[in-house]
Amino acid sequence: MIALGSDHGGFRLKEEVKKYLQEKGYQFRDFGTDKEGSVDYPDFALQAARAVADGECQVGILICGTGIGMSITANKVRGIRAALCHDTFSARMSREHNDAQVLCMGQRVIGTGLALDIVKVWLESKFSGGRHCRRVEKIQNYEREK
Ligand code: RB5
């Protein structure tokens, strides 16, 4: 299950991502927003990121105008590694090296075609493990000690 979230600045791209996920047969839960009217991105980022942290969803995709507000907020949720990606290389690396469970993008930064390529690559990439486990564990240990 994929958690989706956006503010008004990411609403249109979230709708495009939903169409793509439907076509490809992915299951998702949309945490809103459900319109283009002005809202506050943390309200949606927190709900979707918590669903991933709690295990209700395996991964999440969050979209705002720049993706920055979504990534800052999602990374405040314990256990979440959110990656702001506007190219396919970073998207793949964020899964293979960082085991990111949340992808963030900015609707005002990239076009729909690139955004959907990023979603495809990100969903199809897997954590490489090995030496990267140790690095991710260091982040997890810090979170536990906090
Ligand atoms: C909303 O205008 C905009 O600030 C928001 O979508 C996002 O870009 C914040 O990081």
Tab-separated table of C-alpha atoms and ligand atoms in Angstrom:
chain	number	residue	atom	x	y	z
A	1	MET	CA	0.000	0.000	0.000
A	2	ILE	CA	1.334	3.408	-1.015
A	3	ALA	CA	0.497	6.477	1.094
A	4	LEU	CA	-0.086	9.597	-0.989
A	5	GLY	CA	-0.211	13.180	0.216
A	6	SER	CA	-0.016	16.680	-1.177
A	7	ASP	CA	-0.924	20.248	-0.452
A	8	HIS	CA	-2.571	22.564	-3.009
A	9	GLY	CA	0.849	23.102	-4.649
A	10	GLY	CA	1.118	19.386	-5.414
A	11	PHE	CA	-2.519	18.462	-5.902
A	12	ARG	CA	-2.508	18.228	-9.713
A	13	LEU	CA	0.628	16.100	-9.830
A	14	LYS	CA	-0.760	13.828	-7.109
A	15	GLU	CA	-3.798	13.225	-9.353
A	16	GLU	CA	-1.441	12.276	-12.223
A	17	VAL	CA	0.507	9.949	-9.923
A	18	LYS	CA	-2.781	8.313	-8.880
A	19	LYS	CA	-3.699	7.687	-12.525
A	20	TYR	CA	-0.268	6.118	-13.109
A	21	LEU	CA	-0.550	3.908	-10.017
A	22	GLN	CA	-4.039	2.787	-11.027
A	23	GLU	CA	-2.845	1.896	-14.548
A	24	LYS	CA	0.025	-0.141	-13.122
A	25	GLY	CA	-2.150	-1.899	-10.554
A	26	TYR	CA	-0.565	-0.430	-7.408
A	27	GLN	CA	-2.749	-0.003	-4.339
A	28	PHE	CA	-2.678	3.383	-2.660
A	29	ARG	CA	-4.339	5.408	0.052
A	30	ASP	CA	-4.770	9.126	-0.605
A	31	PHE	CA	-4.404	11.236	2.550
A	32	GLY	CA	-5.367	14.424	0.668
A	33	THR	CA	-5.596	17.227	-0.053
A	34	ASP	CA	-8.590	16.682	-2.308
A	35	LYS	CA	-8.756	20.146	-3.896
A	36	GLU	CA	-6.625	23.029	-5.137
A	37	GLY	CA	-7.610	25.405	-2.313
A	38	SER	CA	-4.828	26.589	-0.016
A	39	VAL	CA	-3.928	24.180	2.813
A	40	ASP	CA	-0.891	23.538	5.051
A	41	TYR	CA	1.509	20.846	3.814
A	42	PRO	CA	2.464	19.502	7.300
A	43	ASP	CA	-1.130	18.317	7.871
A	44	PHE	CA	-0.887	15.939	4.911
A	45	ALA	CA	2.792	15.028	5.207
A	46	LEU	CA	2.342	13.968	8.844
A	47	GLN	CA	-0.706	11.787	8.201
A	48	ALA	CA	0.881	9.969	5.259
A	49	ALA	CA	4.326	9.615	6.889
A	50	ARG	CA	2.765	8.266	10.107
A	51	ALA	CA	0.890	5.665	8.064
A	52	VAL	CA	4.247	4.495	6.676
A	53	ALA	CA	5.975	4.597	10.073
A	54	ASP	CA	3.096	2.593	11.629
A	55	GLY	CA	3.233	-0.045	8.878
A	56	GLU	CA	-0.229	0.679	7.498
A	57	CYS	CA	1.502	1.620	4.231
A	58	GLN	CA	4.877	0.312	3.010
A	59	VAL	CA	5.983	3.477	1.201
A	60	GLY	CA	4.744	7.019	0.598
A	61	ILE	CA	4.803	9.679	-2.109
A	62	LEU	CA	4.428	13.303	-0.998
A	63	ILE	CA	4.106	16.306	-3.284
A	64	CYS	CA	4.004	20.038	-2.628
A	65	GLY	CA	5.124	23.034	-4.687
A	66	THR	CA	8.837	22.365	-4.195
A	67	GLY	CA	8.792	19.056	-2.300
A	68	ILE	CA	10.858	20.759	0.398
A	69	GLY	CA	8.103	21.279	2.971
A	70	MET	CA	6.946	17.693	2.521
A	71	SER	CA	10.452	16.278	2.964
A	72	ILE	CA	11.288	18.417	5.998
A	73	THR	CA	8.032	17.382	7.669
A	74	ALA	CA	8.135	13.678	6.782
A	75	ASN	CA	11.697	13.397	8.087
A	76	LYS	CA	10.471	14.553	11.537
A	77	VAL	CA	8.422	11.362	11.865
A	78	ARG	CA	10.450	8.740	13.749
A	79	GLY	CA	11.700	5.999	11.445
A	80	ILE	CA	10.965	7.842	8.220
A	81	ARG	CA	13.639	8.422	5.599
A	82	ALA	CA	12.129	10.813	3.059
A	83	ALA	CA	14.057	11.684	-0.103
A	84	LEU	CA	13.429	14.780	-2.207
A	85	CYS	CA	14.153	13.654	-5.792
A	86	HIS	CA	13.865	15.534	-9.048
A	87	ASP	CA	15.903	13.136	-11.176
A	88	THR	CA	15.765	9.389	-11.720
A	89	PHE	CA	19.361	8.742	-10.541
A	90	SER	CA	18.683	10.243	-7.099
A	91	ALA	CA	15.374	8.381	-6.955
A	92	ARG	CA	17.097	5.031	-7.563
A	93	MET	CA	19.924	5.833	-5.143
A	94	SER	CA	17.491	6.898	-2.430
A	95	ARG	CA	16.122	3.345	-2.466
A	96	GLU	CA	19.332	1.388	-3.120
A	97	HIS	CA	21.602	3.262	-0.703
A	98	ASN	CA	19.324	5.071	1.772
A	99	ASP	CA	16.352	2.694	1.908
A	100	ALA	CA	14.051	5.715	1.697
A	101	GLN	CA	10.413	4.779	2.275
A	102	VAL	CA	9.050	8.190	1.265
A	103	LEU	CA	9.562	9.979	-2.057
A	104	CYS	CA	8.997	13.752	-2.164
A	105	MET	CA	8.666	15.854	-5.312
A	106	GLY	CA	7.768	19.422	-6.255
A	107	GLN	CA	5.015	20.008	-8.782
A	108	ARG	CA	6.404	23.484	-9.497
A	109	VAL	CA	9.917	22.134	-10.117
A	110	ILE	CA	9.516	19.342	-12.691
A	111	GLY	CA	7.038	18.327	-15.389
A	112	THR	CA	4.589	15.458	-15.142
A	113	GLY	CA	6.538	13.209	-17.540
A	114	LEU	CA	9.724	13.331	-15.478
A	115	ALA	CA	7.775	13.018	-12.218
A	116	LEU	CA	6.115	9.804	-13.419
A	117	ASP	CA	9.488	8.399	-14.572
A	118	ILE	CA	10.824	9.150	-11.084
A	119	VAL	CA	7.857	7.379	-9.478
A	120	LYS	CA	8.399	4.335	-11.743
A	121	VAL	CA	12.136	4.077	-11.017
A	122	TRP	CA	11.648	4.698	-7.294
A	123	LEU	CA	8.944	2.044	-6.893
A	124	GLU	CA	10.927	-0.521	-8.889
A	125	SER	CA	14.240	0.008	-7.043
A	126	LYS	CA	15.196	-2.015	-3.985
A	127	PHE	CA	17.554	-1.486	-1.032
A	128	SER	CA	21.018	-2.913	-1.810
A	129	GLY	CA	21.777	-3.802	1.821
A	130	GLY	CA	25.427	-4.657	2.558
A	131	ARG	CA	27.494	-1.677	3.730
A	132	HIS	CA	24.410	0.533	3.440
A	133	CYS	CA	22.724	-1.337	6.313
A	134	ARG	CA	25.378	-0.075	8.723
A	135	ARG	CA	24.804	3.524	7.614
A	136	VAL	CA	21.033	3.345	7.868
A	137	GLU	CA	21.404	1.677	11.293
A	138	LYS	CA	23.468	4.667	12.471
A	139	ILE	CA	20.518	6.923	11.656
A	140	GLN	CA	18.154	4.528	13.443
A	141	ASN	CA	20.421	4.370	16.503
A	142	TYR	CA	20.503	8.163	16.706
A	143	GLU	CA	16.707	8.287	16.542
A	144	ARG	CA	16.451	5.734	19.371
A	145	GLU	CA	18.905	7.632	21.595
A	146	LYS	CA	17.235	11.031	21.084
B	1	RB5	C1	2.725	26.458	-0.996
B	1	RB5	O1	2.610	27.719	-1.562
B	1	RB5	C2	4.183	26.023	-0.958
B	1	RB5	O2	4.869	26.746	-0.014
B	1	RB5	C3	4.276	24.531	-0.659
B	1	RB5	O3	3.586	23.813	-1.632
B	1	RB5	C4	5.673	23.933	-0.641
B	1	RB5	O4	6.397	24.311	-1.766
B	1	RB5	C5	6.416	24.106	0.600
B	1	RB5	O5	7.537	23.601	0.771
